[in-house]
């Protein structure tokens, strides 16, 4: 199973033309045409997932070098939730473990600046 970094930072994989502006949900920040939410508090895996979903996003999945580079540049140096791998499933489901997380959500694109 691919390693997937789960962070409640909003990542949006959309192409944004230079003439367009990205409108991210409240609390999210736009980075390279995508929206990210970096949590300031630690939560267990289920709480992190629920928080992202309540904000209209999902836990971030890091599946390419470009996304990893963004996270390396913008996320603080701390442990974040990553997806469950078969050999780590018990660790990931442990409700006592709490880490910060990054959410991913789709931005609204428009032709005019807000």
Short mmCIF file of N, CA and C in Angstrom, two decimals:
data_model
loop_
_atom_site.label_atom_id
_atom_site.label_comp_id
_atom_site.label_asym_id
_atom_site.label_seq_id
_atom_site.Cartn_x
_atom_site.Cartn_y
_atom_site.Cartn_z
N UNK A 1 0.85 -1.18 0.00
CA UNK A 1 0.00 0.00 0.00
C UNK A 1 0.89 1.23 0.00
N UNK A 2 0.51 2.23 -0.75
CA UNK A 2 1.30 3.46 -0.83
C UNK A 2 1.27 4.17 0.51
N UNK A 3 2.38 4.81 0.82
CA UNK A 3 2.38 5.66 2.01
C UNK A 3 1.61 6.92 1.67
N UNK A 4 0.75 7.27 2.53
CA UNK A 4 -0.06 8.47 2.32
C UNK A 4 0.03 9.33 3.57
N UNK A 5 0.45 10.51 3.42
CA UNK A 5 0.55 11.41 4.55
C UNK A 5 -0.81 12.03 4.80
N UNK A 6 -1.29 11.84 6.00
CA UNK A 6 -2.60 12.35 6.34
C UNK A 6 -2.44 13.58 7.21
N UNK A 7 -2.75 14.70 6.71
CA UNK A 7 -2.62 15.95 7.42
C UNK A 7 -3.82 16.80 7.11
N UNK A 8 -4.32 17.45 8.14
CA UNK A 8 -5.49 18.25 7.85
C UNK A 8 -5.08 19.60 7.31
N UNK A 9 -4.52 19.56 6.21
CA UNK A 9 -4.13 20.71 5.43
C UNK A 9 -4.86 20.52 4.15
N UNK A 10 -5.37 21.50 3.62
CA UNK A 10 -6.18 21.32 2.44
C UNK A 10 -5.33 21.39 1.21
N UNK A 11 -5.23 20.27 0.52
CA UNK A 11 -4.51 20.20 -0.74
C UNK A 11 -5.52 20.06 -1.84
N UNK A 12 -5.42 20.88 -2.81
CA UNK A 12 -6.32 20.80 -3.94
C UNK A 12 -5.51 20.63 -5.19
N UNK A 13 -5.73 19.53 -5.87
CA UNK A 13 -5.01 19.25 -7.09
C UNK A 13 -5.80 19.77 -8.27
N UNK A 14 -5.66 21.05 -8.51
CA UNK A 14 -6.33 21.65 -9.66
C UNK A 14 -5.34 22.53 -10.39
N UNK A 15 -5.53 22.67 -11.66
CA UNK A 15 -4.72 23.59 -12.43
C UNK A 15 -5.38 24.95 -12.36
N UNK A 16 -4.60 25.94 -12.07
CA UNK A 16 -5.13 27.28 -11.98
C UNK A 16 -4.40 28.15 -12.98
N UNK A 17 -5.13 28.69 -13.94
CA UNK A 17 -4.53 29.58 -14.94
C UNK A 17 -4.11 30.86 -14.25
N UNK A 18 -3.13 31.55 -14.82
CA UNK A 18 -2.63 32.77 -14.21
C UNK A 18 -3.72 33.82 -14.00
N UNK A 19 -4.74 33.83 -14.83
CA UNK A 19 -5.79 34.83 -14.72
C UNK A 19 -6.81 34.48 -13.64
N UNK A 20 -6.74 33.28 -13.07
CA UNK A 20 -7.71 32.86 -12.07
C UNK A 20 -7.17 33.08 -10.67
N UNK A 21 -8.09 33.22 -9.72
CA UNK A 21 -7.74 33.35 -8.32
C UNK A 21 -8.36 32.17 -7.58
N UNK A 22 -7.66 31.69 -6.58
CA UNK A 22 -8.13 30.55 -5.81
C UNK A 22 -8.77 31.05 -4.52
N UNK A 23 -9.98 30.61 -4.26
CA UNK A 23 -10.71 30.98 -3.06
C UNK A 23 -10.76 29.76 -2.15
N UNK A 24 -9.92 29.74 -1.12
CA UNK A 24 -9.85 28.60 -0.21
C UNK A 24 -10.88 28.74 0.90
N UNK A 25 -11.32 27.61 1.46
CA UNK A 25 -12.24 27.65 2.60
C UNK A 25 -11.61 28.41 3.78
N UNK A 26 -12.43 28.91 4.68
CA UNK A 26 -11.96 29.62 5.86
C UNK A 26 -10.96 28.76 6.64
N UNK A 27 -9.84 29.35 7.02
CA UNK A 27 -8.83 28.66 7.79
C UNK A 27 -7.77 27.97 6.96
N UNK A 28 -7.99 27.85 5.65
CA UNK A 28 -7.05 27.20 4.76
C UNK A 28 -6.15 28.24 4.12
N UNK A 29 -4.98 27.81 3.69
CA UNK A 29 -4.10 28.72 2.97
C UNK A 29 -3.82 28.17 1.59
N UNK A 30 -3.74 29.07 0.62
CA UNK A 30 -3.48 28.70 -0.77
C UNK A 30 -1.98 28.59 -0.98
N UNK A 31 -1.56 27.46 -1.53
CA UNK A 31 -0.16 27.24 -1.88
C UNK A 31 -0.15 26.59 -3.25
N UNK A 32 0.45 27.26 -4.21
CA UNK A 32 0.57 26.73 -5.57
C UNK A 32 -0.75 26.25 -6.16
N UNK A 33 -1.81 27.02 -5.96
CA UNK A 33 -3.10 26.68 -6.55
C UNK A 33 -3.90 25.64 -5.80
N UNK A 34 -3.44 25.23 -4.62
CA UNK A 34 -4.15 24.26 -3.81
C UNK A 34 -4.42 24.85 -2.43
N UNK A 35 -5.39 24.31 -1.73
CA UNK A 35 -5.75 24.80 -0.39
C UNK A 35 -5.32 23.78 0.67
N UNK A 36 -4.69 24.28 1.73
CA UNK A 36 -4.19 23.43 2.80
C UNK A 36 -4.62 23.99 4.15
N UNK A 37 -4.92 23.09 5.08
CA UNK A 37 -5.19 23.47 6.46
C UNK A 37 -4.19 22.72 7.33
N UNK A 38 -3.35 23.46 8.04
CA UNK A 38 -2.37 22.88 8.95
C UNK A 38 -2.93 22.98 10.37
N UNK A 39 -3.17 21.85 11.00
CA UNK A 39 -3.74 21.89 12.35
C UNK A 39 -2.72 22.44 13.34
N UNK A 40 -3.24 23.10 14.34
CA UNK A 40 -2.39 23.62 15.41
C UNK A 40 -2.48 22.74 16.65
N UNK A 41 -3.47 21.85 16.66
CA UNK A 41 -3.66 20.95 17.80
C UNK A 41 -3.54 19.50 17.33
N UNK A 42 -3.13 18.65 18.25
CA UNK A 42 -3.00 17.23 17.95
C UNK A 42 -4.32 16.52 18.24
N UNK A 43 -4.65 15.55 17.41
CA UNK A 43 -5.85 14.73 17.59
C UNK A 43 -5.51 13.30 17.21
N UNK A 44 -6.35 12.35 17.63
CA UNK A 44 -6.12 10.98 17.19
C UNK A 44 -6.60 10.86 15.74
N UNK A 45 -6.34 9.72 15.13
CA UNK A 45 -6.63 9.57 13.69
C UNK A 45 -8.10 9.77 13.35
N UNK A 46 -8.99 9.23 14.15
CA UNK A 46 -10.43 9.38 13.87
C UNK A 46 -10.88 10.83 14.01
N UNK A 47 -10.37 11.52 15.03
CA UNK A 47 -10.72 12.92 15.22
C UNK A 47 -10.18 13.78 14.09
N UNK A 48 -8.97 13.48 13.62
CA UNK A 48 -8.37 14.23 12.51
C UNK A 48 -9.21 14.07 11.25
N UNK A 49 -9.62 12.85 10.96
CA UNK A 49 -10.46 12.59 9.78
C UNK A 49 -11.78 13.36 9.91
N UNK A 50 -12.41 13.28 11.08
CA UNK A 50 -13.69 13.94 11.30
C UNK A 50 -13.56 15.46 11.18
N UNK A 51 -12.48 16.02 11.68
CA UNK A 51 -12.26 17.47 11.60
C UNK A 51 -12.13 17.90 10.15
N UNK A 52 -11.34 17.18 9.38
CA UNK A 52 -11.17 17.51 7.97
C UNK A 52 -12.51 17.44 7.23
N UNK A 53 -13.26 16.38 7.47
CA UNK A 53 -14.55 16.21 6.79
C UNK A 53 -15.53 17.31 7.19
N UNK A 54 -15.52 17.72 8.45
CA UNK A 54 -16.42 18.78 8.92
C UNK A 54 -16.11 20.11 8.25
N UNK A 55 -14.86 20.27 7.82
CA UNK A 55 -14.43 21.50 7.14
C UNK A 55 -14.57 21.38 5.63
N UNK A 56 -15.14 20.29 5.17
CA UNK A 56 -15.33 20.10 3.73
C UNK A 56 -14.10 19.57 3.03
N UNK A 57 -13.16 19.02 3.77
CA UNK A 57 -11.93 18.48 3.19
C UNK A 57 -11.72 17.03 3.55
N UNK A 58 -10.49 16.60 3.42
CA UNK A 58 -10.10 15.24 3.78
C UNK A 58 -8.65 15.28 4.21
N UNK A 59 -8.21 14.25 4.93
CA UNK A 59 -6.81 14.20 5.31
C UNK A 59 -5.96 14.16 4.06
N UNK A 60 -4.88 14.89 4.09
CA UNK A 60 -4.01 15.00 2.93
C UNK A 60 -3.35 13.68 2.59
N UNK A 61 -3.33 13.36 1.32
CA UNK A 61 -2.64 12.18 0.81
C UNK A 61 -1.44 12.67 0.01
N UNK A 62 -0.25 12.31 0.48
CA UNK A 62 0.97 12.71 -0.21
C UNK A 62 1.39 11.54 -1.08
N UNK A 63 1.16 11.67 -2.39
CA UNK A 63 1.46 10.57 -3.29
C UNK A 63 2.40 10.97 -4.43
N UNK A 64 3.04 12.14 -4.30
CA UNK A 64 4.02 12.52 -5.32
C UNK A 64 5.06 13.46 -4.70
N UNK A 65 6.17 13.63 -5.41
CA UNK A 65 7.27 14.45 -4.91
C UNK A 65 6.90 15.92 -4.78
N UNK A 66 6.06 16.42 -5.67
CA UNK A 66 5.68 17.83 -5.62
C UNK A 66 4.90 18.14 -4.34
N UNK A 67 3.98 17.25 -3.98
CA UNK A 67 3.21 17.46 -2.75
C UNK A 67 4.11 17.34 -1.54
N UNK A 68 5.01 16.36 -1.55
CA UNK A 68 5.95 16.21 -0.43
C UNK A 68 6.80 17.46 -0.28
N UNK A 69 7.25 18.05 -1.37
CA UNK A 69 8.08 19.26 -1.31
C UNK A 69 7.30 20.42 -0.68
N UNK A 70 6.03 20.55 -1.03
CA UNK A 70 5.20 21.60 -0.44
C UNK A 70 5.11 21.40 1.07
N UNK A 71 4.85 20.18 1.48
CA UNK A 71 4.72 19.89 2.91
C UNK A 71 6.04 20.16 3.62
N UNK A 72 7.14 19.74 3.03
CA UNK A 72 8.45 19.98 3.63
C UNK A 72 8.72 21.47 3.81
N UNK A 73 8.26 22.28 2.88
CA UNK A 73 8.51 23.72 2.94
C UNK A 73 7.57 24.48 3.87
N UNK A 74 6.34 24.02 4.02
CA UNK A 74 5.34 24.78 4.76
C UNK A 74 4.95 24.19 6.11
N UNK A 75 5.10 22.92 6.30
CA UNK A 75 4.70 22.30 7.57
C UNK A 75 5.82 22.42 8.58
N UNK A 76 5.45 22.61 9.83
CA UNK A 76 6.45 22.66 10.89
C UNK A 76 7.04 21.27 11.08
N UNK A 77 8.17 21.23 11.70
CA UNK A 77 8.85 19.95 11.92
C UNK A 77 8.20 19.20 13.08
N UNK A 78 7.18 18.44 12.78
CA UNK A 78 6.51 17.64 13.79
C UNK A 78 5.96 16.39 13.12
N UNK A 79 5.45 15.50 13.92
CA UNK A 79 4.89 14.26 13.39
C UNK A 79 3.45 14.53 12.95
N UNK A 80 3.09 14.04 11.77
CA UNK A 80 1.73 14.17 11.25
C UNK A 80 1.18 12.78 11.00
N UNK A 81 -0.13 12.68 10.95
CA UNK A 81 -0.76 11.41 10.62
C UNK A 81 -0.44 11.01 9.19
N UNK A 82 -0.13 9.74 8.99
CA UNK A 82 0.05 9.17 7.66
C UNK A 82 -0.93 8.02 7.52
N UNK A 83 -1.17 7.59 6.29
CA UNK A 83 -2.15 6.53 6.07
C UNK A 83 -1.69 5.22 6.67
N UNK A 84 -2.65 4.37 6.86
CA UNK A 84 -2.36 3.06 7.44
C UNK A 84 -1.76 2.14 6.39
N UNK A 85 -0.63 1.56 6.73
CA UNK A 85 -0.06 0.51 5.90
C UNK A 85 -0.41 -0.80 6.60
N UNK A 86 -0.45 -1.87 5.87
CA UNK A 86 -0.89 -3.14 6.45
C UNK A 86 -0.12 -3.48 7.73
N UNK A 87 1.19 -3.25 7.76
CA UNK A 87 1.96 -3.61 8.94
C UNK A 87 1.84 -2.58 10.06
N UNK A 88 1.26 -1.41 9.78
CA UNK A 88 1.14 -0.37 10.79
C UNK A 88 -0.31 -0.09 11.18
N UNK A 89 -1.23 -0.92 10.74
CA UNK A 89 -2.65 -0.66 10.95
C UNK A 89 -3.00 -0.53 12.43
N UNK A 90 -2.42 -1.35 13.29
CA UNK A 90 -2.71 -1.26 14.72
C UNK A 90 -2.26 0.07 15.30
N UNK A 91 -1.10 0.55 14.86
CA UNK A 91 -0.58 1.83 15.34
C UNK A 91 -1.49 2.96 14.89
N UNK A 92 -1.92 2.93 13.64
CA UNK A 92 -2.73 4.00 13.08
C UNK A 92 -4.09 4.08 13.76
N UNK A 93 -4.63 2.94 14.16
CA UNK A 93 -5.95 2.90 14.79
C UNK A 93 -5.90 3.13 16.30
N UNK A 94 -4.71 3.28 16.86
CA UNK A 94 -4.56 3.48 18.29
C UNK A 94 -5.14 4.85 18.67
N UNK A 95 -6.22 4.85 19.42
CA UNK A 95 -6.91 6.09 19.78
C UNK A 95 -6.13 6.94 20.78
N UNK A 96 -5.08 6.39 21.38
CA UNK A 96 -4.30 7.15 22.36
C UNK A 96 -3.23 8.02 21.69
N UNK A 97 -2.86 7.70 20.47
CA UNK A 97 -1.84 8.47 19.75
C UNK A 97 -2.47 9.72 19.17
N UNK A 98 -1.84 10.86 19.41
CA UNK A 98 -2.35 12.12 18.86
C UNK A 98 -1.22 12.87 18.16
N UNK A 99 -1.50 13.33 16.94
CA UNK A 99 -0.54 14.10 16.15
C UNK A 99 -1.28 15.23 15.46
N UNK A 100 -0.52 16.21 14.98
CA UNK A 100 -1.10 17.25 14.14
C UNK A 100 -1.44 16.62 12.80
N UNK A 101 -2.20 17.33 11.99
CA UNK A 101 -2.63 16.76 10.71
C UNK A 101 -2.82 17.88 9.70
N UNK A 102 -2.96 17.51 8.44
CA UNK A 102 -3.18 18.47 7.35
C UNK A 102 -4.39 18.00 6.55
N UNK A 103 -5.30 18.93 6.25
CA UNK A 103 -6.49 18.62 5.45
C UNK A 103 -6.31 19.09 4.02
N UNK A 104 -7.04 18.48 3.14
CA UNK A 104 -7.06 18.79 1.70
C UNK A 104 -8.50 19.08 1.32
N UNK A 105 -8.74 20.21 0.61
CA UNK A 105 -10.09 20.54 0.15
C UNK A 105 -10.00 21.22 -1.21
N UNK A 106 -11.09 21.19 -1.93
CA UNK A 106 -11.12 21.82 -3.25
C UNK A 106 -11.40 23.31 -3.12
N UNK A 107 -10.59 24.15 -3.80
CA UNK A 107 -10.85 25.59 -3.76
C UNK A 107 -11.88 25.98 -4.81
N UNK A 108 -12.44 27.14 -4.63
CA UNK A 108 -13.31 27.71 -5.65
C UNK A 108 -12.45 28.62 -6.51
N UNK A 109 -12.50 28.47 -7.81
CA UNK A 109 -11.70 29.30 -8.71
C UNK A 109 -12.61 30.32 -9.37
N UNK A 110 -12.10 31.54 -9.53
CA UNK A 110 -12.87 32.58 -10.20
C UNK A 110 -11.94 33.41 -11.06
N UNK A 111 -12.52 34.19 -11.93
CA UNK A 111 -11.74 35.03 -12.84
C UNK A 111 -11.31 36.33 -12.19
N UNK A 112 -11.94 36.69 -11.07
CA UNK A 112 -11.64 37.96 -10.44
C UNK A 112 -11.14 37.74 -9.02
N UNK A 113 -10.29 38.65 -8.57
CA UNK A 113 -9.81 38.60 -7.20
C UNK A 113 -10.95 38.96 -6.26
N UNK A 114 -10.95 38.38 -5.06
CA UNK A 114 -12.02 38.68 -4.09
C UNK A 114 -11.98 40.13 -3.66
#
